[in-house]
CSV table of C-alpha atoms in Angstrom, one decimal:
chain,number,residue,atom,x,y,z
F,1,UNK,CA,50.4,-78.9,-113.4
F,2,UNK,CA,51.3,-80.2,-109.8
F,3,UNK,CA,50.8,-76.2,-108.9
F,4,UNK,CA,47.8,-76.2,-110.2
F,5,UNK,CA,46.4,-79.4,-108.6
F,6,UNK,CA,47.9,-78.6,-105.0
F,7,UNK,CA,45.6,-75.9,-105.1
F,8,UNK,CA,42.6,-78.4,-104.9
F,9,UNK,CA,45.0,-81.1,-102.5
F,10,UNK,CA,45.0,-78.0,-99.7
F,11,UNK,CA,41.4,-76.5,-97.7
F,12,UNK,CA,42.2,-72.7,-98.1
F,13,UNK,CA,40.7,-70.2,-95.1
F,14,UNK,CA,39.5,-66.9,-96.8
F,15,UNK,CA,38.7,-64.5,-93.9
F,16,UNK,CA,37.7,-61.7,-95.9
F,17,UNK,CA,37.2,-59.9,-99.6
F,18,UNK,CA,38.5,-56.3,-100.0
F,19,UNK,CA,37.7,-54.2,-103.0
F,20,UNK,CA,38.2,-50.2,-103.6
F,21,UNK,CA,34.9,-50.8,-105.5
F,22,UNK,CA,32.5,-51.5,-103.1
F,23,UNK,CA,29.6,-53.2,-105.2
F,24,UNK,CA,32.5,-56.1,-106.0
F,25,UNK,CA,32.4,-56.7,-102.9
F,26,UNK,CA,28.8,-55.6,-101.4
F,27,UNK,CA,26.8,-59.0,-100.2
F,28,UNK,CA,29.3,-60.9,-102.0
F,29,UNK,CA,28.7,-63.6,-98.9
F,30,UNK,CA,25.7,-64.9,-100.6
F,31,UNK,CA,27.9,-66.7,-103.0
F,32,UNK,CA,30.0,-68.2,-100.8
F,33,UNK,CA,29.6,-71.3,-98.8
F,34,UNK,CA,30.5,-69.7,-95.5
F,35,UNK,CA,30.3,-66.3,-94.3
F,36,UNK,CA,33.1,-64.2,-95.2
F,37,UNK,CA,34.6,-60.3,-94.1
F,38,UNK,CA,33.2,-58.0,-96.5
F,39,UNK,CA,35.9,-55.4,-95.9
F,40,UNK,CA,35.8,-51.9,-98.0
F,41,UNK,CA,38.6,-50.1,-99.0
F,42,UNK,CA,38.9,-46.4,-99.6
F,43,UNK,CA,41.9,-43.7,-100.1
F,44,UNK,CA,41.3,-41.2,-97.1
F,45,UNK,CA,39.1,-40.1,-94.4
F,46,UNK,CA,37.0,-37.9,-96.0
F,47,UNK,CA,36.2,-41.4,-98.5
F,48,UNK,CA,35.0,-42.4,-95.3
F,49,UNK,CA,33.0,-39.5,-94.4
F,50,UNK,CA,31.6,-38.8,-98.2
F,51,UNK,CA,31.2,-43.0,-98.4
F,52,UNK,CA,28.6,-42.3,-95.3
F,53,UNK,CA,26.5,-39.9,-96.8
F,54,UNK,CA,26.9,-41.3,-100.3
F,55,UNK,CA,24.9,-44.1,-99.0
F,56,UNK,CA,28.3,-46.3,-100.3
F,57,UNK,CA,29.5,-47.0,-96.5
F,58,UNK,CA,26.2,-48.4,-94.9
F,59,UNK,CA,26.1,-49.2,-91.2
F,60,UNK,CA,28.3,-52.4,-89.8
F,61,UNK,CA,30.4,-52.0,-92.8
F,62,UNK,CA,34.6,-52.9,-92.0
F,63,UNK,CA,36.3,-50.4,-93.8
F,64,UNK,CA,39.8,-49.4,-94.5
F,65,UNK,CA,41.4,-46.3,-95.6
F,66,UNK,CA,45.3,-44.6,-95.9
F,67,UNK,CA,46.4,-43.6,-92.4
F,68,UNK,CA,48.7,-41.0,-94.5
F,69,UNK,CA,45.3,-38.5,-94.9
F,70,UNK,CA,45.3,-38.2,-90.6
F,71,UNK,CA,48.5,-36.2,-91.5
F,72,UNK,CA,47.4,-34.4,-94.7
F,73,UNK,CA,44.2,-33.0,-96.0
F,74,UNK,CA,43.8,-31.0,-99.0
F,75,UNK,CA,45.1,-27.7,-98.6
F,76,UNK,CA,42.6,-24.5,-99.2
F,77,UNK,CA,44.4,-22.8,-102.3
F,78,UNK,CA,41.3,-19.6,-101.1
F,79,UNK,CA,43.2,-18.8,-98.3
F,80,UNK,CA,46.1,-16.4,-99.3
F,81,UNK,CA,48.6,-17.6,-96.2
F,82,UNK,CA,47.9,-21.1,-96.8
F,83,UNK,CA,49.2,-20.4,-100.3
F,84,UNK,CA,51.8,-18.6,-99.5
F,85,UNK,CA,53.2,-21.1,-97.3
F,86,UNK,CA,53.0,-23.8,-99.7
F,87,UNK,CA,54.9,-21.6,-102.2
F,88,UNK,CA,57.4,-20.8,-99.6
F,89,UNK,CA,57.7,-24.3,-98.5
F,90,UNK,CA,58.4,-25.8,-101.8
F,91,UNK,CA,60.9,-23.0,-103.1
F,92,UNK,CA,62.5,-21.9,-100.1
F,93,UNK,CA,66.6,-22.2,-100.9
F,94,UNK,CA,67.3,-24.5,-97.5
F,95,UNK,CA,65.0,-27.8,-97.8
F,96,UNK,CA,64.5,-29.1,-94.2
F,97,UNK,CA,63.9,-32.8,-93.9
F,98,UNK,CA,64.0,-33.4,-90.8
F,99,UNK,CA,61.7,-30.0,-89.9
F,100,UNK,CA,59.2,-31.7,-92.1
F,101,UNK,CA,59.1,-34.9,-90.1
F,102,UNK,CA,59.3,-33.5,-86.9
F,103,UNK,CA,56.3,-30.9,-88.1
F,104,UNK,CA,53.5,-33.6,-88.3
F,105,UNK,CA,50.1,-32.8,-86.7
F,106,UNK,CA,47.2,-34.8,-86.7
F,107,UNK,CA,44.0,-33.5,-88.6
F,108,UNK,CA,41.4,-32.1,-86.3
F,109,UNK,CA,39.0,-34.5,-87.7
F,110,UNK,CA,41.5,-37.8,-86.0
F,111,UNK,CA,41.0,-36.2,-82.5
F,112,UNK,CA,39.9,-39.2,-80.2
F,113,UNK,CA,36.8,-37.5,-77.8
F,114,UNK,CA,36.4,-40.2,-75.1
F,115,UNK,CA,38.6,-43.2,-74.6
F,116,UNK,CA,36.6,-46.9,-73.9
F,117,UNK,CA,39.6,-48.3,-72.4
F,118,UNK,CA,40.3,-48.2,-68.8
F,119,UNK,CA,43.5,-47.4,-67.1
F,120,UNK,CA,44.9,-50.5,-66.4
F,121,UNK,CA,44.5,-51.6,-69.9
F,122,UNK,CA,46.3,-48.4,-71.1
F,123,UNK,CA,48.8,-48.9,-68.6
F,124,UNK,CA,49.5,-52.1,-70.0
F,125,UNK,CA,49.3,-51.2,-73.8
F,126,UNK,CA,51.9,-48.4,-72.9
F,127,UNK,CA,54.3,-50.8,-71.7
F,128,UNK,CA,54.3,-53.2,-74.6
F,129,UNK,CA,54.1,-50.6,-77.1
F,130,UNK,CA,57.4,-49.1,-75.1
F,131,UNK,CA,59.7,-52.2,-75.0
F,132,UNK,CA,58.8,-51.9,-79.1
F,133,UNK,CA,60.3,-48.7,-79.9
F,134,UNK,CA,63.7,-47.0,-80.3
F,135,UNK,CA,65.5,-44.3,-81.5
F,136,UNK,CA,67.7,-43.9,-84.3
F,137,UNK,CA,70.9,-45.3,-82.6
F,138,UNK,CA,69.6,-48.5,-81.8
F,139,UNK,CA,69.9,-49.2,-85.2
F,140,UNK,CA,73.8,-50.1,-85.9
F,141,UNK,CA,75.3,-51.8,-89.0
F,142,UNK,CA,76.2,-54.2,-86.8
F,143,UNK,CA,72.8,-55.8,-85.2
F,144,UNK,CA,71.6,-59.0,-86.5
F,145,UNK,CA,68.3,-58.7,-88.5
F,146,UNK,CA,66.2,-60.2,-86.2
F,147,UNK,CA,66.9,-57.5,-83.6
F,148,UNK,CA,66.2,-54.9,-86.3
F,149,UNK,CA,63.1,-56.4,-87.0
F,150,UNK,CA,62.4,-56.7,-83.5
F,151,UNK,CA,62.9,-52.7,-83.1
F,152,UNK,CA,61.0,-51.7,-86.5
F,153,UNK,CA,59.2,-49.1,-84.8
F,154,UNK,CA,61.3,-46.1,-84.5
F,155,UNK,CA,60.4,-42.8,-82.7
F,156,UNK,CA,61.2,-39.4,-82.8
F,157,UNK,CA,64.6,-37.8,-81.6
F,158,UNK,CA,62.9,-37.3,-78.3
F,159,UNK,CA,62.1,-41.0,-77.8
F,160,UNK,CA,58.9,-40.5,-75.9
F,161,UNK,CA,56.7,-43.8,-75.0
F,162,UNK,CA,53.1,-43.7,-75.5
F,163,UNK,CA,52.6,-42.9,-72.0
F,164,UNK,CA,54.6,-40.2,-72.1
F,165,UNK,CA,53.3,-38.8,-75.9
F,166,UNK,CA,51.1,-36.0,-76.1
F,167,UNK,CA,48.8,-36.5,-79.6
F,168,UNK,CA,49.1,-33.0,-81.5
F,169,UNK,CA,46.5,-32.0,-83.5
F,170,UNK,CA,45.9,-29.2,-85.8
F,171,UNK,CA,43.8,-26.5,-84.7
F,172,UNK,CA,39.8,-27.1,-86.5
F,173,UNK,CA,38.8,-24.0,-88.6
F,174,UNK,CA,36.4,-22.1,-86.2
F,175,UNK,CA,36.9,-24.5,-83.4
F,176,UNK,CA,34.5,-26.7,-85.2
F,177,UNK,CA,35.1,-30.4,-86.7
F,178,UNK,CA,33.4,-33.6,-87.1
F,179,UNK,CA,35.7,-36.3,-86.6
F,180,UNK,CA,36.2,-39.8,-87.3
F,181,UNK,CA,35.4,-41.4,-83.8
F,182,UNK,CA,31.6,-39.6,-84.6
F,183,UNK,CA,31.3,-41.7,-88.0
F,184,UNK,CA,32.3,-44.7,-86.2
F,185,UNK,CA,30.0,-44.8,-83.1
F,186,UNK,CA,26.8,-43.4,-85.5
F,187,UNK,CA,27.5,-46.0,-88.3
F,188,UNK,CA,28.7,-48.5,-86.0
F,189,UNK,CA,32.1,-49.0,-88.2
F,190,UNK,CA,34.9,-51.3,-88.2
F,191,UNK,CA,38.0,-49.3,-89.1
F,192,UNK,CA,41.7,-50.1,-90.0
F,193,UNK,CA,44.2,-48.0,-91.6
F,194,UNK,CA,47.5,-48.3,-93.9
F,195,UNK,CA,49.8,-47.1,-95.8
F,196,UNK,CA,51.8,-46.9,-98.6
F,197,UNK,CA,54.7,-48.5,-97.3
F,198,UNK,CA,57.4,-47.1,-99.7
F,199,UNK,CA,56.2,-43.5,-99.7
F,200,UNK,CA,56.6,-43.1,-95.8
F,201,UNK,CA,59.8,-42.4,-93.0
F,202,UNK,CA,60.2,-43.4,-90.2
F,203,UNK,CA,58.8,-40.6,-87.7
F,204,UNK,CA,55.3,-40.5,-89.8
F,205,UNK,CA,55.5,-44.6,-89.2
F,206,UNK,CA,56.2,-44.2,-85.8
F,207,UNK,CA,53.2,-41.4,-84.7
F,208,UNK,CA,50.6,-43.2,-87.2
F,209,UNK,CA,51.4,-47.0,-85.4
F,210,UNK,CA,51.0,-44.8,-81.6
F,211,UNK,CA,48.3,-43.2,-82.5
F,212,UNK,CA,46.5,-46.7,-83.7
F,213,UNK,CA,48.1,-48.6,-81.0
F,214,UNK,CA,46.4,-45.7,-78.4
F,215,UNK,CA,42.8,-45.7,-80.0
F,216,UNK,CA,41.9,-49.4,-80.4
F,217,UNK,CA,38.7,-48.6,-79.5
F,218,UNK,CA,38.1,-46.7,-82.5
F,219,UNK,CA,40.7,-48.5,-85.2
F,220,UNK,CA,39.5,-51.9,-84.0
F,221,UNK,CA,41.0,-53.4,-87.4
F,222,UNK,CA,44.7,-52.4,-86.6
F,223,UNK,CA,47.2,-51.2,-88.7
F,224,UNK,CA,48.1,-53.1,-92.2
F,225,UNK,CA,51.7,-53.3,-92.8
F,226,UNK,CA,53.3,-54.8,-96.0
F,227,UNK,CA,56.2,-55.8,-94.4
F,228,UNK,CA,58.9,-52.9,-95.7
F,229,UNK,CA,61.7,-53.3,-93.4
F,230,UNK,CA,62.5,-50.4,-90.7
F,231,UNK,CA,66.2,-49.7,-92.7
F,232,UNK,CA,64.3,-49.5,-95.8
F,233,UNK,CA,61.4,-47.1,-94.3
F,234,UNK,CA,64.7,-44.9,-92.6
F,235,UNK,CA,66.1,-44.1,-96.0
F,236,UNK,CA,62.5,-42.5,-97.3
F,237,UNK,CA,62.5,-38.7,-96.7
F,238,UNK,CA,60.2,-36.1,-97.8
F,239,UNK,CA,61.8,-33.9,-100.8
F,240,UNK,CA,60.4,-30.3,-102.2
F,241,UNK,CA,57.6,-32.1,-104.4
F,242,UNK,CA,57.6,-35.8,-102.7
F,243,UNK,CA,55.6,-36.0,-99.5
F,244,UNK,CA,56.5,-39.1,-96.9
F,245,UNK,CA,53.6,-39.5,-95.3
F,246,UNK,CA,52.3,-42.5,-96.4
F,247,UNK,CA,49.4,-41.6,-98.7
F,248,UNK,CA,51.6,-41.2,-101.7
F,249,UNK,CA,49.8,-40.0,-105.2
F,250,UNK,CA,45.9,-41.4,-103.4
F,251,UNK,CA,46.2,-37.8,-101.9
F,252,UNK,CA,45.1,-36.7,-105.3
F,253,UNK,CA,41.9,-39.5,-105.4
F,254,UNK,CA,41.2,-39.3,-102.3
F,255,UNK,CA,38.5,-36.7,-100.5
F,256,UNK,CA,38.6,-33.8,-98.4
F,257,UNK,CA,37.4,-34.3,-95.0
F,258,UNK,CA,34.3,-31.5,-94.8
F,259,UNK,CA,34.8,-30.2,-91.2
F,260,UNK,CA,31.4,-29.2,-91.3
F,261,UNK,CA,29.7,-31.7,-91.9
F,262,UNK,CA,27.9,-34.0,-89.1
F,263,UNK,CA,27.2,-37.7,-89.7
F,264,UNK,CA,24.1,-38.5,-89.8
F,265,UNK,CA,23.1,-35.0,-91.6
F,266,UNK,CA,21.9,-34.2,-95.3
F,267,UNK,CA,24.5,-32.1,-97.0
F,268,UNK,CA,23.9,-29.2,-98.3
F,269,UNK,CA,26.1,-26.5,-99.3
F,270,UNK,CA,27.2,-24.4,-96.1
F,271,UNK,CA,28.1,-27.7,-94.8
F,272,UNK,CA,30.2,-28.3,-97.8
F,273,UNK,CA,32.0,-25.5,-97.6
F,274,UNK,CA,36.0,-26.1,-97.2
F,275,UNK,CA,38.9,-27.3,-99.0
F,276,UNK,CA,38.0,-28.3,-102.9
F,277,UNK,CA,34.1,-28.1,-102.8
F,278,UNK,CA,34.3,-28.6,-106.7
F,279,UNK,CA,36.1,-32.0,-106.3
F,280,UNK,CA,34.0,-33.1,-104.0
F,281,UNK,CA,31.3,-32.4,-106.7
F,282,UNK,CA,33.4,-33.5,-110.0
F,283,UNK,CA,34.4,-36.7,-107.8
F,284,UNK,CA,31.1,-38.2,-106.7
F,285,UNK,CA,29.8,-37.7,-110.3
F,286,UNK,CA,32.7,-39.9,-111.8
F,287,UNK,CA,32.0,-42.0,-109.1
F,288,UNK,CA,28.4,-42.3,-110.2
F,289,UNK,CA,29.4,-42.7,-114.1
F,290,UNK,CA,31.0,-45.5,-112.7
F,291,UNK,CA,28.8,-47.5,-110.6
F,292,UNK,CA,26.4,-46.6,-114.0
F,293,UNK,CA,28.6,-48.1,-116.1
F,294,UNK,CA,29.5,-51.7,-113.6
F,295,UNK,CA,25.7,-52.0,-113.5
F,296,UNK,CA,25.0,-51.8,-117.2
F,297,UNK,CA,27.6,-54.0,-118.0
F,298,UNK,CA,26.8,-56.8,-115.1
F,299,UNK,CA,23.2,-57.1,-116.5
């Protein structure tokens, strides 16, 4: 009882409501007595990019999504050497952890075209970000906590700085791709990322908090981190069948970014043409049976 009453002893400050289902949270301020954060969350980029055509992700809208799909998009199963490589990859005799890690690219469609920030401010973001990061053998048995959690960012065996890091990014089929910075700017977006915290290591950590850290301009809402400790997030490596990149099992709810497509622009179906068409199809109609359904059952 003296729980339940120090609820109402203590003003609470909500800053914002999130829901993956975005008419629980859609004008939701109306009921409130102060204006609140209606913040959207969705499982990948190409949520993002299907939420803007959809009509679901309207203009001004702060929106979330898994900073694991930057590193993984749905492969095309169409293509006979991206299938063979998957096959070989999985069922090859040696297993390569650390070839995984050090293997991650950035999707075509996370490529940053301008940067807003001037020099001096990079500068300046390049040197805190710096004095935050270490390599693996910073990290002794025998350092107290708090300089562990001082150093949670770890980077790569090269130990580069931002300054010094050079972004790699997959190559966009026919040199052509919309990418994320586009739906921002047109929509005028907020945009944060996360992650699954215990389905990631330490060097997909590492790029995905550089690469956020580098493009405020464009993931104005930061990174959300649940609080998994950098010890902890150095003991998860990829296996054969278990992926590390933070996006865990919402890689199989989440869309494929369509490299085609333009915001602003009607799909149709050359523009849809890619990775999975049919799930993009079979997804947006469950999605519609269920808005159907929340509707008929609100009234």
């Amino acid at each position: 009882m003296l729980t339940f009453l120090s609820l109402f002893c203590f003003p609470y400050l909500v800053e914002g409501i999130a829901s993956f289902i975005v008419e629980e949270v859609r004008d939701i301020t109306q009921y409130c007595s102060s204006s609140v954060n209606e913040i959207v969350f969705i499982h990948s980029a190409g949520d993002l990019q299907h939420g803007c055509h959809s009509g679901q992700i309207r203009r001004g809208d702060k929106v979330f999504f898994n900073a694991g799909s930057l590193l993984w998009d749905y492969p095309n199963v169409y293509d006979a050497d991206a299938l063979k490589n998957m096959i070989t990859h999985r069922f090859t005799p040696c297993f390569d952890e650390q070839g995984i890690k050090l293997g991650y690219r950035l999707k075509p469609y996370a490529k940053i075209i301008k940067s807003s920030r001037s020099p001096k401010n990079q500068q300046q973001l390049f040197s805190e970000s710096e004095s935050e990061t270490c390599d693996e053998s910073t990290l002794d048995d025998g350092e107290s906590t708090d300089t562990l959690f001082a150093k949670l960012l770890i980077a790569d065996t090269k130990k580069k700085s931002l300054s010094e890091m050079d972004f790699v990014y997959e190559d966009a089929p026919d040199g052509i791709c919309s990418t994320i910075q586009q739906y921002k700017e047109h929509y005028q977006l907020s945009i944060g990322l996360y992650v699954q915290e215990f389905a990631i290591d330490e060097v997909a950590i590492s790029l995905i908090v550089k690469y956020a850290n580098h493009n405020q301009h464009v993931y104005d809402l930061g990174l959300s981190w649940g609080g998994v400790n950098g010890l902890t997030v150095k003991g998860i490596q990829p296996g054969r069948f278990t992926a590390t990149d933070g996006l865990w099992n919402q890689r199989y709810g989440g869309m494929p970014w369509q490299t085609k497509l333009q915001p602003g622009v009607t799909p149709n179906r050359e523009n849809l043409s890619g990775a999975f068409p049919a799930a993009w199809v079979l997804m947006s109609r469950q999605r519609q049976d269920m808005n159907t359904w929340l509707n008929t059952n609100s009234n």
